[in-house]
């Protein structure tokens, strides 16, 4: 495994990965603009993403000088909503992906290391999680107890953590487990805990990190889907923006009211694609075989 | 194999009795029937305190497996191993920690036995860390000292490199340093110097001999290099396809090999002179198959002196041909 | 005829936290078609680094400082990635020192070799590839049924043999074998070296053998290059270098070689510490350990010169031709080596 600078050099050669990274950075800048805009240029009464309203126009209004991306059916600025949501999407995606990956890594390595019953148990759980249609389930649950932002991110993360990722990370941990350096650590007197923590996890971590990128994509998409169904108690997000348009009936004529769904839809797509592409780029760092041939 | 009876059994730091290790293997891609690979097959020997026993033999004959069994990295199918008269497979709890401190192993492949995500310092200090020996400063000192002993000099230039930034031989020396850092009493050294040039190798051999003098370390020294075995080992055991076929004093086995395999092995040692063309080894070609082997002598198919009686009888039991020189062959 | 491979003042350094490791410094040599070059030298002197440079598989912290490597007359450092990929395997194949690193732990060994064949020779069918793998396994002495096993089920030497089989799979023009037989017993080593030699002669393949073991080099190479601390110190016909080593390092190296023939004697080492490549000694890099060093050795870098026809050496005070160690070994061989083989009756 290479040092950080070498990893970076490999990553930089991956065009798709770099493109993804640039898009993520642009989103970062875009999101960071929000607090600046609302504190300087934009009047909070008009531009607030949730409670703002522009009394000068009929809503939804197509793009104008004042509202570059138009306004939504209840008079809120689309651009402001888009910017405001960016930060939350980052938070949601990264938080839930982090939870997923931490759980997946720990369970995967423990299952691989101990094998036997532990392994069988967690693998069956993973199978169930993979087969279980948990988006529809969340729709049902959500319509009963409307989930707020943080609980939602955590639930998403935990559900993911026990799912398919454990199987992948376990496979990786298994290939690490048969390496002679694990034997060497055992001969050195290392306990199972030491071996898992100091040798197996660090060697699985690059793959975990890689899957974290893909999980960000998954989390954002789930959020968008559930928001669209209106089962989340989240004041504003890209999914919510589409939901608002849909709930007010504007999606039936979506060609005419394109500004209601296109910016947020595009943002979701681009954002997810960017993390996916970074994942692909990281793949070349993590699995050097792709590089050689 | 019959044990050379030692006057005092407590004399032996390691005693191996009828050790067997069979691995289940699948026969091919689609045939699922499990076959048994006889990696180590009824092996007995002992290593006395302060002794160096060389283990040489064909590639794939079970040398590493024997070493791994002794270091308790895998469990025998049958047979027992005693270290300091304690049955290794029964060690538990706190005794296990003591056992790990006493027994170290130098692994064969230095490209695989060093964790790629750790620095050289972390690798060599790991045994100290997990056993909670010394503070950081003392560890650093000890690691640097060990590294310069094995010829990684200056240690400061290497301490914070990763294994992939070292050459093959340098990694091998790091592996040696790691095994010796705890002052063990018994070391299983699995081809520890195969990638080292003569000069550095001689240095390491002298270091090992020195440690044995000073600290009474005993070694099981696995190697395919008979010249090294000759210089370092007191006795040499020759293995073929899971069986020990000959054991004797080092000089004796090199000067007067008895078993046809040993003889072939010694005649095949290359000589550093392009003008010398060695004869093609006398043993027949063909490959040794350790999977469900027939009962007869394992060397039969390739043996230049085999007679039909060899095919009819079981694998020969080792016989003491002269004082302390054991060989397993029907034709002796 | 043009040489197949040519290194021209090739210099390559590695960046580390502690500074630049001067691993390959001003190496000039060439290899003709069908020729076998033996590269010997101390552990850590830069042998693998040269091999990796030729394969263009250098790690990211490396830097080619100056010089060129020409394969079939073309500078490999100005080739495109596609051309380099084509050059590997079919042009130059390598048997890596880290046998395991070139085997994928999650695929069966046979499948990996078949994949290598069909990737690099799209015209070959899978069945033909499997047949070739079977014959290669026979050649390296692994039972064929073990094609279907995973690398971790192999012993150290078997992995190494599998990698040798893989390198031979595509009939390359040249093979770089980096310590190809370190994990093998002498009988298997002998067989493989013989077979590789035969193949080499049959298809006129070139070979670079890298080894610390001078006896292996003596058996297989036509030309021998000796390296010390990143520099080439001696180059010549195998006979010349072994019988009349001129560089003090080569001389010491040969003398330190333990033999199983003749009487057991005290092992010689080369005194002093291995050189620090972060800050190599001034002048001749060998001078701190050299018993022939004179005042100028620590100041001036000795020139690469042709000391006698076809025999190059960089030394201010080369060893005179005269009674060398080889004589002793030879007579030892005649005296009891032959004996051992002849008197095989026992008990
Ligand atoms: N985990 C395993 N599963 C199945 N077979 C194994 C396993 N480990 C080793 N073997 C087989 O057991 C036999 C002995 O292997 P071992 O590694 O002990 O050989 P060795 O004497 O060390 O050889 P070498 O000198 O080539 O390293 C070999 O045939 C090997 O393929
Ligand atoms: N990736 C790297 N980064 C930094 N230094 C390196 C790297 N690879 C090798 N080195 C250093 O460069 C020098 C030459 O290494 P190389 O692997 O070429 O040696 P070698 O001659 O093949 O030795 P050996 O016989 O021990 O394999 C060594 O001192 C090594 O520590
Ligand atoms: S140049 Fe001088 S120091 Fe270098 S090898 Fe020759 S005599 Fe020794
Ligand atoms: Mg082995
Ligand atoms: Mg090397």
mmCIF file of C-alpha atoms in Angstrom, chain B:
data_model
loop_
_atom_site.group_PDB
_atom_site.id
_atom_site.type_symbol
_atom_site.label_atom_id
_atom_site.label_comp_id
_atom_site.label_asym_id
_atom_site.label_seq_id
_atom_site.Cartn_x
_atom_site.Cartn_y
_atom_site.Cartn_z
ATOM 1 C CA UNK B 1 10.130 -41.973 13.241
ATOM 2 C CA UNK B 2 11.926 -43.598 16.122
ATOM 3 C CA UNK B 3 13.324 -41.028 18.460
ATOM 4 C CA UNK B 4 16.989 -40.885 19.079
ATOM 5 C CA UNK B 5 16.825 -41.643 22.790
ATOM 6 C CA UNK B 6 18.270 -38.750 24.698
ATOM 7 C CA UNK B 7 19.754 -39.425 28.074
ATOM 8 C CA UNK B 8 17.683 -36.665 29.569
ATOM 9 C CA UNK B 9 14.328 -35.872 28.036
ATOM 10 C CA UNK B 10 14.245 -32.486 29.747
ATOM 11 C CA UNK B 11 17.198 -31.642 27.579
ATOM 12 C CA UNK B 12 14.961 -31.128 24.588
ATOM 13 C CA UNK B 13 13.358 -27.747 24.135
ATOM 14 C CA UNK B 14 11.196 -29.102 21.347
ATOM 15 C CA UNK B 15 9.903 -32.609 20.898
ATOM 16 C CA UNK B 16 7.664 -33.579 18.028
ATOM 17 C CA UNK B 17 5.905 -36.923 18.087
ATOM 18 C CA UNK B 18 4.186 -38.557 15.149
ATOM 19 C CA UNK B 19 3.051 -35.259 13.777
ATOM 20 C CA UNK B 20 0.589 -35.329 10.882
ATOM 21 C CA UNK B 21 -1.129 -32.512 9.061
ATOM 22 C CA UNK B 22 -3.546 -33.342 6.266
ATOM 23 C CA UNK B 23 -5.242 -30.598 4.292
ATOM 24 C CA UNK B 24 -8.514 -31.284 2.541
ATOM 25 C CA UNK B 25 -8.276 -30.140 -1.059
ATOM 26 C CA UNK B 26 -10.660 -30.281 -3.970
ATOM 27 C CA UNK B 27 -9.521 -32.220 -6.959
ATOM 28 C CA UNK B 28 -10.508 -29.867 -9.713
ATOM 29 C CA UNK B 29 -12.856 -27.181 -10.732
ATOM 30 C CA UNK B 30 -15.962 -29.314 -10.847
ATOM 31 C CA UNK B 31 -15.054 -32.347 -8.842
ATOM 32 C CA UNK B 32 -16.085 -31.669 -5.330
ATOM 33 C CA UNK B 33 -14.855 -34.901 -3.798
ATOM 34 C CA UNK B 34 -12.488 -33.996 -1.016
ATOM 35 C CA UNK B 35 -9.020 -35.452 -1.099
ATOM 36 C CA UNK B 36 -6.392 -35.272 1.600
ATOM 37 C CA UNK B 37 -3.093 -33.590 1.005
ATOM 38 C CA UNK B 38 -0.495 -35.114 3.298
ATOM 39 C CA UNK B 39 1.588 -32.038 4.042
ATOM 40 C CA UNK B 40 3.272 -33.525 7.095
ATOM 41 C CA UNK B 41 3.044 -37.236 7.625
ATOM 42 C CA UNK B 42 4.134 -38.942 10.828
ATOM 43 C CA UNK B 43 7.139 -36.828 11.636
ATOM 44 C CA UNK B 44 9.070 -37.106 14.885
ATOM 45 C CA UNK B 45 12.187 -35.269 15.958
ATOM 46 C CA UNK B 46 13.557 -33.200 18.745
ATOM 47 C CA UNK B 47 15.671 -30.126 19.187
ATOM 48 C CA UNK B 48 17.932 -29.863 22.204
ATOM 49 C CA UNK B 49 18.408 -26.720 24.176
ATOM 50 C CA UNK B 50 20.837 -24.461 22.340
ATOM 51 C CA UNK B 51 20.821 -26.681 19.275
ATOM 52 C CA UNK B 52 20.288 -25.690 15.681
ATOM 53 C CA UNK B 53 18.405 -28.295 13.725
ATOM 54 C CA UNK B 54 18.402 -27.758 9.993
ATOM 55 C CA UNK B 55 15.361 -28.838 8.027
ATOM 56 C CA UNK B 56 16.005 -29.193 4.336
ATOM 57 C CA UNK B 57 13.993 -30.792 1.603
ATOM 58 C CA UNK B 58 12.136 -30.483 -1.599
ATOM 59 C CA UNK B 59 9.941 -27.508 -2.265
ATOM 60 C CA UNK B 60 6.451 -28.333 -1.033
ATOM 61 C CA UNK B 61 7.551 -31.175 1.201
ATOM 62 C CA UNK B 62 6.011 -29.735 4.348
ATOM 63 C CA UNK B 63 8.785 -27.727 5.978
ATOM 64 C CA UNK B 64 6.751 -24.559 6.464
ATOM 65 C CA UNK B 65 3.766 -26.562 7.633
ATOM 66 C CA UNK B 66 5.947 -28.197 10.286
ATOM 67 C CA UNK B 67 7.115 -24.772 11.405
ATOM 68 C CA UNK B 68 3.577 -23.411 11.531
ATOM 69 C CA UNK B 69 2.453 -26.375 13.594
ATOM 70 C CA UNK B 70 5.220 -25.760 16.100
ATOM 71 C CA UNK B 71 4.373 -22.058 16.336
ATOM 72 C CA UNK B 72 0.741 -23.063 16.863
ATOM 73 C CA UNK B 73 -0.518 -21.250 13.829
ATOM 74 C CA UNK B 74 -2.400 -24.327 12.801
ATOM 75 C CA UNK B 75 -3.318 -27.510 14.598
ATOM 76 C CA UNK B 76 -2.049 -31.000 13.811
ATOM 77 C CA UNK B 77 -4.388 -33.625 12.415
ATOM 78 C CA UNK B 78 -2.752 -36.093 14.781
ATOM 79 C CA UNK B 79 0.455 -36.168 16.782
ATOM 80 C CA UNK B 80 1.853 -33.999 19.513
ATOM 81 C CA UNK B 81 4.320 -31.210 19.967
ATOM 82 C CA UNK B 82 6.058 -30.460 23.243
ATOM 83 C CA UNK B 83 7.862 -27.232 23.949
ATOM 84 C CA UNK B 84 9.676 -27.282 27.261
ATOM 85 C CA UNK B 85 7.762 -30.476 27.983
ATOM 86 C CA UNK B 86 4.401 -28.741 27.715
ATOM 87 C CA UNK B 87 1.955 -29.985 25.120
ATOM 88 C CA UNK B 88 1.570 -27.077 22.732
ATOM 89 C CA UNK B 89 -2.024 -27.811 21.779
ATOM 90 C CA UNK B 90 -3.061 -27.669 25.445
ATOM 91 C CA UNK B 91 -1.548 -24.302 26.275
ATOM 92 C CA UNK B 92 -4.149 -21.729 27.260
ATOM 93 C CA UNK B 93 -4.676 -18.343 28.846
ATOM 94 C CA UNK B 94 -1.679 -16.738 30.491
ATOM 95 C CA UNK B 95 0.548 -19.627 29.466
ATOM 96 C CA UNK B 96 -0.254 -18.792 25.893
ATOM 97 C CA UNK B 97 1.196 -15.310 26.287
ATOM 98 C CA UNK B 98 4.335 -16.859 27.765
ATOM 99 C CA UNK B 99 4.486 -19.351 24.905
ATOM 100 C CA UNK B 100 4.260 -16.540 22.363
ATOM 101 C CA UNK B 101 7.117 -14.736 24.033
ATOM 102 C CA UNK B 102 9.255 -17.858 23.946
ATOM 103 C CA UNK B 103 8.602 -19.060 20.426
ATOM 104 C CA UNK B 104 9.118 -16.828 17.448
ATOM 105 C CA UNK B 105 8.965 -17.508 13.748
ATOM 106 C CA UNK B 106 10.696 -15.894 10.819
ATOM 107 C CA UNK B 107 8.383 -16.302 7.865
ATOM 108 C CA UNK B 108 9.446 -17.496 4.470
ATOM 109 C CA UNK B 109 8.076 -14.715 2.317
ATOM 110 C CA UNK B 110 9.176 -11.265 3.445
ATOM 111 C CA UNK B 111 6.875 -9.688 0.883
ATOM 112 C CA UNK B 112 3.862 -11.176 2.570
ATOM 113 C CA UNK B 113 4.790 -11.332 6.211
ATOM 114 C CA UNK B 114 5.198 -7.606 6.762
ATOM 115 C CA UNK B 115 1.975 -5.633 7.079
ATOM 116 C CA UNK B 116 2.024 -3.198 4.136
ATOM 117 C CA UNK B 117 0.328 -0.493 6.194
ATOM 118 C CA UNK B 118 2.874 -0.385 8.972
ATOM 119 C CA UNK B 119 6.214 1.333 9.109
ATOM 120 C CA UNK B 120 9.350 -0.666 9.740
ATOM 121 C CA UNK B 121 9.441 0.689 13.270
ATOM 122 C CA UNK B 122 5.890 -0.432 13.995
ATOM 123 C CA UNK B 123 6.584 -3.848 12.547
ATOM 124 C CA UNK B 124 9.679 -4.547 14.589
ATOM 125 C CA UNK B 125 8.177 -2.968 17.711
ATOM 126 C CA UNK B 126 4.944 -4.929 17.472
ATOM 127 C CA UNK B 127 6.008 -7.802 19.754
ATOM 128 C CA UNK B 128 7.178 -5.231 22.301
ATOM 129 C CA UNK B 129 3.930 -3.314 21.989
ATOM 130 C CA UNK B 130 1.571 -6.204 22.409
ATOM 131 C CA UNK B 131 3.541 -7.479 25.361
ATOM 132 C CA UNK B 132 3.741 -4.021 26.878
ATOM 133 C CA UNK B 133 7.511 -3.981 27.077
ATOM 134 C CA UNK B 134 9.261 -0.677 27.759
ATOM 135 C CA UNK B 135 8.149 2.829 26.969
ATOM 136 C CA UNK B 136 8.274 4.400 23.567
ATOM 137 C CA UNK B 137 11.820 5.613 23.971
ATOM 138 C CA UNK B 138 13.126 2.241 25.075
ATOM 139 C CA UNK B 139 11.311 0.545 22.245
ATOM 140 C CA UNK B 140 12.756 2.924 19.757
ATOM 141 C CA UNK B 141 16.189 2.233 21.077
ATOM 142 C CA UNK B 142 15.697 -1.505 21.048
ATOM 143 C CA UNK B 143 14.309 -1.476 17.505
ATOM 144 C CA UNK B 144 17.180 0.635 16.221
ATOM 145 C CA UNK B 145 19.632 -1.675 17.928
ATOM 146 C CA UNK B 146 18.014 -4.763 16.396
ATOM 147 C CA UNK B 147 17.957 -3.213 12.946
ATOM 148 C CA UNK B 148 21.608 -2.361 12.985
ATOM 149 C CA UNK B 149 22.408 -5.861 14.246
ATOM 150 C CA UNK B 150 20.779 -7.346 11.164
ATOM 151 C CA UNK B 151 22.569 -4.908 8.894
ATOM 152 C CA UNK B 152 19.841 -2.376 8.211
ATOM 153 C CA UNK B 153 22.059 0.639 8.509
ATOM 154 C CA UNK B 154 21.669 3.379 9.365
ATOM 155 C CA UNK B 155 18.408 2.449 11.120
ATOM 156 C CA UNK B 156 17.226 6.053 11.055
ATOM 157 C CA UNK B 157 17.022 5.890 7.265
ATOM 158 C CA UNK B 158 14.610 2.964 7.463
ATOM 159 C CA UNK B 159 12.559 3.312 10.647
ATOM 160 C CA UNK B 160 9.735 5.234 9.057
ATOM 161 C CA UNK B 161 9.676 3.636 5.656
ATOM 162 C CA UNK B 162 7.009 1.213 4.577
ATOM 163 C CA UNK B 163 7.863 -2.352 3.544
ATOM 164 C CA UNK B 164 7.296 -1.611 -0.137
ATOM 165 C CA UNK B 165 10.113 0.900 0.042
ATOM 166 C CA UNK B 166 12.616 -1.800 0.942
ATOM 167 C CA UNK B 167 14.393 -4.341 -1.187
ATOM 168 C CA UNK B 168 13.660 -8.040 -0.797
ATOM 169 C CA UNK B 169 16.718 -8.711 1.312
ATOM 170 C CA UNK B 170 16.081 -5.690 3.495
ATOM 171 C CA UNK B 171 12.575 -6.932 4.229
ATOM 172 C CA UNK B 172 13.964 -10.293 5.126
ATOM 173 C CA UNK B 173 16.257 -8.671 7.639
ATOM 174 C CA UNK B 174 13.379 -6.690 9.100
ATOM 175 C CA UNK B 175 11.534 -9.981 9.572
ATOM 176 C CA UNK B 176 14.561 -11.405 11.353
ATOM 177 C CA UNK B 177 14.787 -8.346 13.594
ATOM 178 C CA UNK B 178 11.130 -8.679 14.520
ATOM 179 C CA UNK B 179 11.559 -12.311 15.504
ATOM 180 C CA UNK B 180 14.609 -11.633 17.634
ATOM 181 C CA UNK B 181 13.499 -8.435 19.316
ATOM 182 C CA UNK B 182 11.893 -10.272 22.243
ATOM 183 C CA UNK B 183 14.874 -12.511 22.977
ATOM 184 C CA UNK B 184 12.915 -15.714 22.362
ATOM 185 C CA UNK B 185 14.182 -19.106 23.439
ATOM 186 C CA UNK B 186 13.187 -20.951 20.309
ATOM 187 C CA UNK B 187 13.023 -19.629 16.766
ATOM 188 C CA UNK B 188 11.487 -21.304 13.753
ATOM 189 C CA UNK B 189 13.471 -19.696 10.957
ATOM 190 C CA UNK B 190 11.810 -20.406 7.607
ATOM 191 C CA UNK B 191 14.367 -19.663 4.915
ATOM 192 C CA UNK B 192 15.349 -16.452 6.647
ATOM 193 C CA UNK B 193 18.278 -15.621 4.394
ATOM 194 C CA UNK B 194 17.147 -16.837 0.988
ATOM 195 C CA UNK B 195 17.310 -13.356 -0.539
ATOM 196 C CA UNK B 196 20.534 -12.242 1.065
ATOM 197 C CA UNK B 197 23.887 -12.099 -0.596
ATOM 198 C CA UNK B 198 26.712 -14.102 0.909
ATOM 199 C CA UNK B 199 28.280 -11.304 2.840
ATOM 200 C CA UNK B 200 25.157 -10.140 4.617
ATOM 201 C CA UNK B 201 24.021 -13.706 5.016
ATOM 202 C CA UNK B 202 27.251 -14.606 6.734
ATOM 203 C CA UNK B 203 26.705 -11.633 9.016
ATOM 204 C CA UNK B 204 23.237 -12.900 9.917
ATOM 205 C CA UNK B 205 24.504 -16.417 10.435
ATOM 206 C CA UNK B 206 27.147 -15.101 12.779
ATOM 207 C CA UNK B 207 24.501 -13.097 14.618
ATOM 208 C CA UNK B 208 22.310 -16.155 15.036
ATOM 209 C CA UNK B 209 25.258 -18.180 16.258
ATOM 210 C CA UNK B 210 26.202 -15.387 18.639
ATOM 211 C CA UNK B 211 22.700 -15.176 20.105
ATOM 212 C CA UNK B 212 22.721 -18.886 20.577
ATOM 213 C CA UNK B 213 25.988 -18.648 22.518
ATOM 214 C CA UNK B 214 24.856 -15.690 24.607
ATOM 215 C CA UNK B 215 21.207 -16.441 25.197
ATOM 216 C CA UNK B 216 20.988 -20.138 24.467
ATOM 217 C CA UNK B 217 18.452 -19.691 21.685
ATOM 218 C CA UNK B 218 17.636 -22.869 19.786
ATOM 219 C CA UNK B 219 16.558 -22.864 16.181
ATOM 220 C CA UNK B 220 14.664 -24.933 13.727
ATOM 221 C CA UNK B 221 16.365 -23.653 10.633
ATOM 222 C CA UNK B 222 14.429 -24.358 7.455
ATOM 223 C CA UNK B 223 16.471 -23.863 4.338
ATOM 224 C CA UNK B 224 17.175 -25.277 0.936
ATOM 225 C CA UNK B 225 20.715 -24.015 1.038
ATOM 226 C CA UNK B 226 22.899 -26.860 2.167
ATOM 227 C CA UNK B 227 25.971 -24.692 2.427
ATOM 228 C CA UNK B 228 24.188 -22.502 4.969
ATOM 229 C CA UNK B 229 22.861 -25.524 6.797
ATOM 230 C CA UNK B 230 26.331 -26.952 6.965
ATOM 231 C CA UNK B 231 27.732 -23.888 8.622
ATOM 232 C CA UNK B 232 24.940 -23.065 11.012
ATOM 233 C CA UNK B 233 23.344 -26.317 12.003
ATOM 234 C CA UNK B 234 24.404 -28.982 14.438
ATOM 235 C CA UNK B 235 22.188 -31.569 12.881
ATOM 236 C CA UNK B 236 20.277 -31.653 9.614
ATOM 237 C CA UNK B 237 16.977 -33.395 8.947
ATOM 238 C CA UNK B 238 16.056 -34.064 5.339
ATOM 239 C CA UNK B 239 12.393 -34.115 4.441
ATOM 240 C CA UNK B 240 10.704 -35.568 1.424
ATOM 241 C CA UNK B 241 6.984 -35.400 0.750
ATOM 242 C CA UNK B 242 5.875 -35.023 4.336
ATOM 243 C CA UNK B 243 8.340 -37.556 5.740
ATOM 244 C CA UNK B 244 11.703 -37.126 7.363
ATOM 245 C CA UNK B 245 14.014 -39.415 5.438
ATOM 246 C CA UNK B 246 17.359 -38.759 7.063
ATOM 247 C CA UNK B 247 18.764 -37.087 10.177
ATOM 248 C CA UNK B 248 22.397 -36.769 11.133
ATOM 249 C CA UNK B 249 25.131 -34.434 12.237
ATOM 250 C CA UNK B 250 25.579 -31.674 9.666
ATOM 251 C CA UNK B 251 29.078 -32.585 8.522
ATOM 252 C CA UNK B 252 28.194 -36.235 8.386
ATOM 253 C CA UNK B 253 25.142 -35.783 6.232
ATOM 254 C CA UNK B 254 27.040 -33.638 3.767
ATOM 255 C CA UNK B 255 30.063 -35.891 3.605
ATOM 256 C CA UNK B 256 28.252 -39.198 3.814
ATOM 257 C CA UNK B 257 24.648 -38.931 2.797
ATOM 258 C CA UNK B 258 22.840 -42.252 2.982
ATOM 259 C CA UNK B 259 19.370 -41.729 1.607
ATOM 260 C CA UNK B 260 19.226 -41.575 -2.189
ATOM 261 C CA UNK B 261 17.263 -38.315 -2.021
ATOM 262 C CA UNK B 262 19.853 -36.673 0.197
ATOM 263 C CA UNK B 263 22.567 -37.809 -2.143
ATOM 264 C CA UNK B 264 20.808 -36.313 -5.103
ATOM 265 C CA UNK B 265 20.240 -33.096 -3.187
ATOM 266 C CA UNK B 266 23.877 -32.710 -2.320
ATOM 267 C CA UNK B 267 25.073 -33.457 -5.810
ATOM 268 C CA UNK B 268 22.744 -30.805 -7.206
ATOM 269 C CA UNK B 269 24.239 -27.901 -5.244
ATOM 270 C CA UNK B 270 25.541 -25.485 -7.854
ATOM 271 C CA UNK B 271 29.144 -24.372 -7.899
ATOM 272 C CA UNK B 272 30.154 -20.782 -8.595
ATOM 273 C CA UNK B 273 32.233 -21.563 -11.620
ATOM 274 C CA UNK B 274 30.831 -21.339 -15.130
ATOM 275 C CA UNK B 275 33.346 -23.896 -16.375
ATOM 276 C CA UNK B 276 32.025 -26.638 -14.131
ATOM 277 C CA UNK B 277 29.160 -28.501 -15.708
ATOM 278 C CA UNK B 278 27.540 -30.582 -13.067
ATOM 279 C CA UNK B 279 26.044 -33.918 -14.004
ATOM 280 C CA UNK B 280 22.285 -34.056 -14.323
ATOM 281 C CA UNK B 281 20.987 -35.228 -10.950
ATOM 282 C CA UNK B 282 20.629 -38.945 -10.776
ATOM 283 C CA UNK B 283 17.063 -38.950 -9.570
ATOM 284 C CA UNK B 284 14.311 -39.396 -12.060
ATOM 285 C CA UNK B 285 12.198 -36.474 -13.044
ATOM 286 C CA UNK B 286 8.540 -36.311 -12.385
ATOM 287 C CA UNK B 287 6.713 -34.522 -9.685
ATOM 288 C CA UNK B 288 5.897 -35.588 -6.208
ATOM 289 C CA UNK B 289 2.237 -35.923 -5.425
ATOM 290 C CA UNK B 290 1.311 -35.417 -1.800
ATOM 291 C CA UNK B 291 -2.406 -35.933 -2.407
ATOM 292 C CA UNK B 292 -3.577 -39.337 -1.159
ATOM 293 C CA UNK B 293 -0.120 -40.882 -1.661
ATOM 294 C CA UNK B 294 0.239 -44.671 -1.835
ATOM 295 C CA UNK B 295 1.535 -46.454 1.240
ATOM 296 C CA UNK B 296 4.880 -47.430 -0.210
ATOM 297 C CA UNK B 297 8.067 -45.418 0.095
ATOM 298 C CA UNK B 298 7.265 -41.825 -0.904
ATOM 299 C CA UNK B 299 10.433 -41.605 -2.951
ATOM 300 C CA UNK B 300 9.843 -44.797 -4.899
ATOM 301 C CA UNK B 301 8.851 -43.271 -8.244
ATOM 302 C CA UNK B 302 11.966 -41.149 -8.433
ATOM 303 C CA UNK B 303 14.456 -43.332 -6.652
ATOM 304 C CA UNK B 304 17.537 -44.423 -8.616
ATOM 305 C CA UNK B 305 18.211 -47.413 -6.349
ATOM 306 C CA UNK B 306 14.658 -48.675 -5.826
ATOM 307 C CA UNK B 307 14.057 -52.386 -6.008
ATOM 308 C CA UNK B 308 10.751 -54.130 -6.446
ATOM 309 C CA UNK B 309 10.649 -54.820 -2.701
ATOM 310 C CA UNK B 310 10.337 -51.081 -2.156
ATOM 311 C CA UNK B 311 7.040 -51.075 -3.982
ATOM 312 C CA UNK B 312 5.650 -53.886 -1.900
ATOM 313 C CA UNK B 313 6.468 -52.628 1.550
ATOM 314 C CA UNK B 314 5.160 -49.626 3.469
ATOM 315 C CA UNK B 315 7.136 -46.435 3.705
ATOM 316 C CA UNK B 316 10.339 -47.456 5.497
ATOM 317 C CA UNK B 317 10.778 -46.621 9.179
ATOM 318 C CA UNK B 318 13.929 -44.687 9.994
ATOM 319 C CA UNK B 319 16.799 -46.801 11.145
ATOM 320 C CA UNK B 320 19.884 -45.759 13.092
ATOM 321 C CA UNK B 321 22.628 -46.635 10.674
ATOM 322 C CA UNK B 322 25.467 -45.345 12.777
ATOM 323 C CA UNK B 323 25.569 -43.312 15.972
ATOM 324 C CA UNK B 324 22.948 -40.598 15.650
ATOM 325 C CA UNK B 325 22.602 -41.043 11.902
ATOM 326 C CA UNK B 326 19.072 -42.090 10.993
ATOM 327 C CA UNK B 327 17.851 -42.874 7.520
ATOM 328 C CA UNK B 328 14.608 -44.265 6.144
ATOM 329 C CA UNK B 329 15.314 -46.481 3.175
ATOM 330 C CA UNK B 330 14.836 -50.173 2.498
ATOM 331 C CA UNK B 331 18.015 -50.390 0.485
ATOM 332 C CA UNK B 332 20.482 -49.410 3.171
#
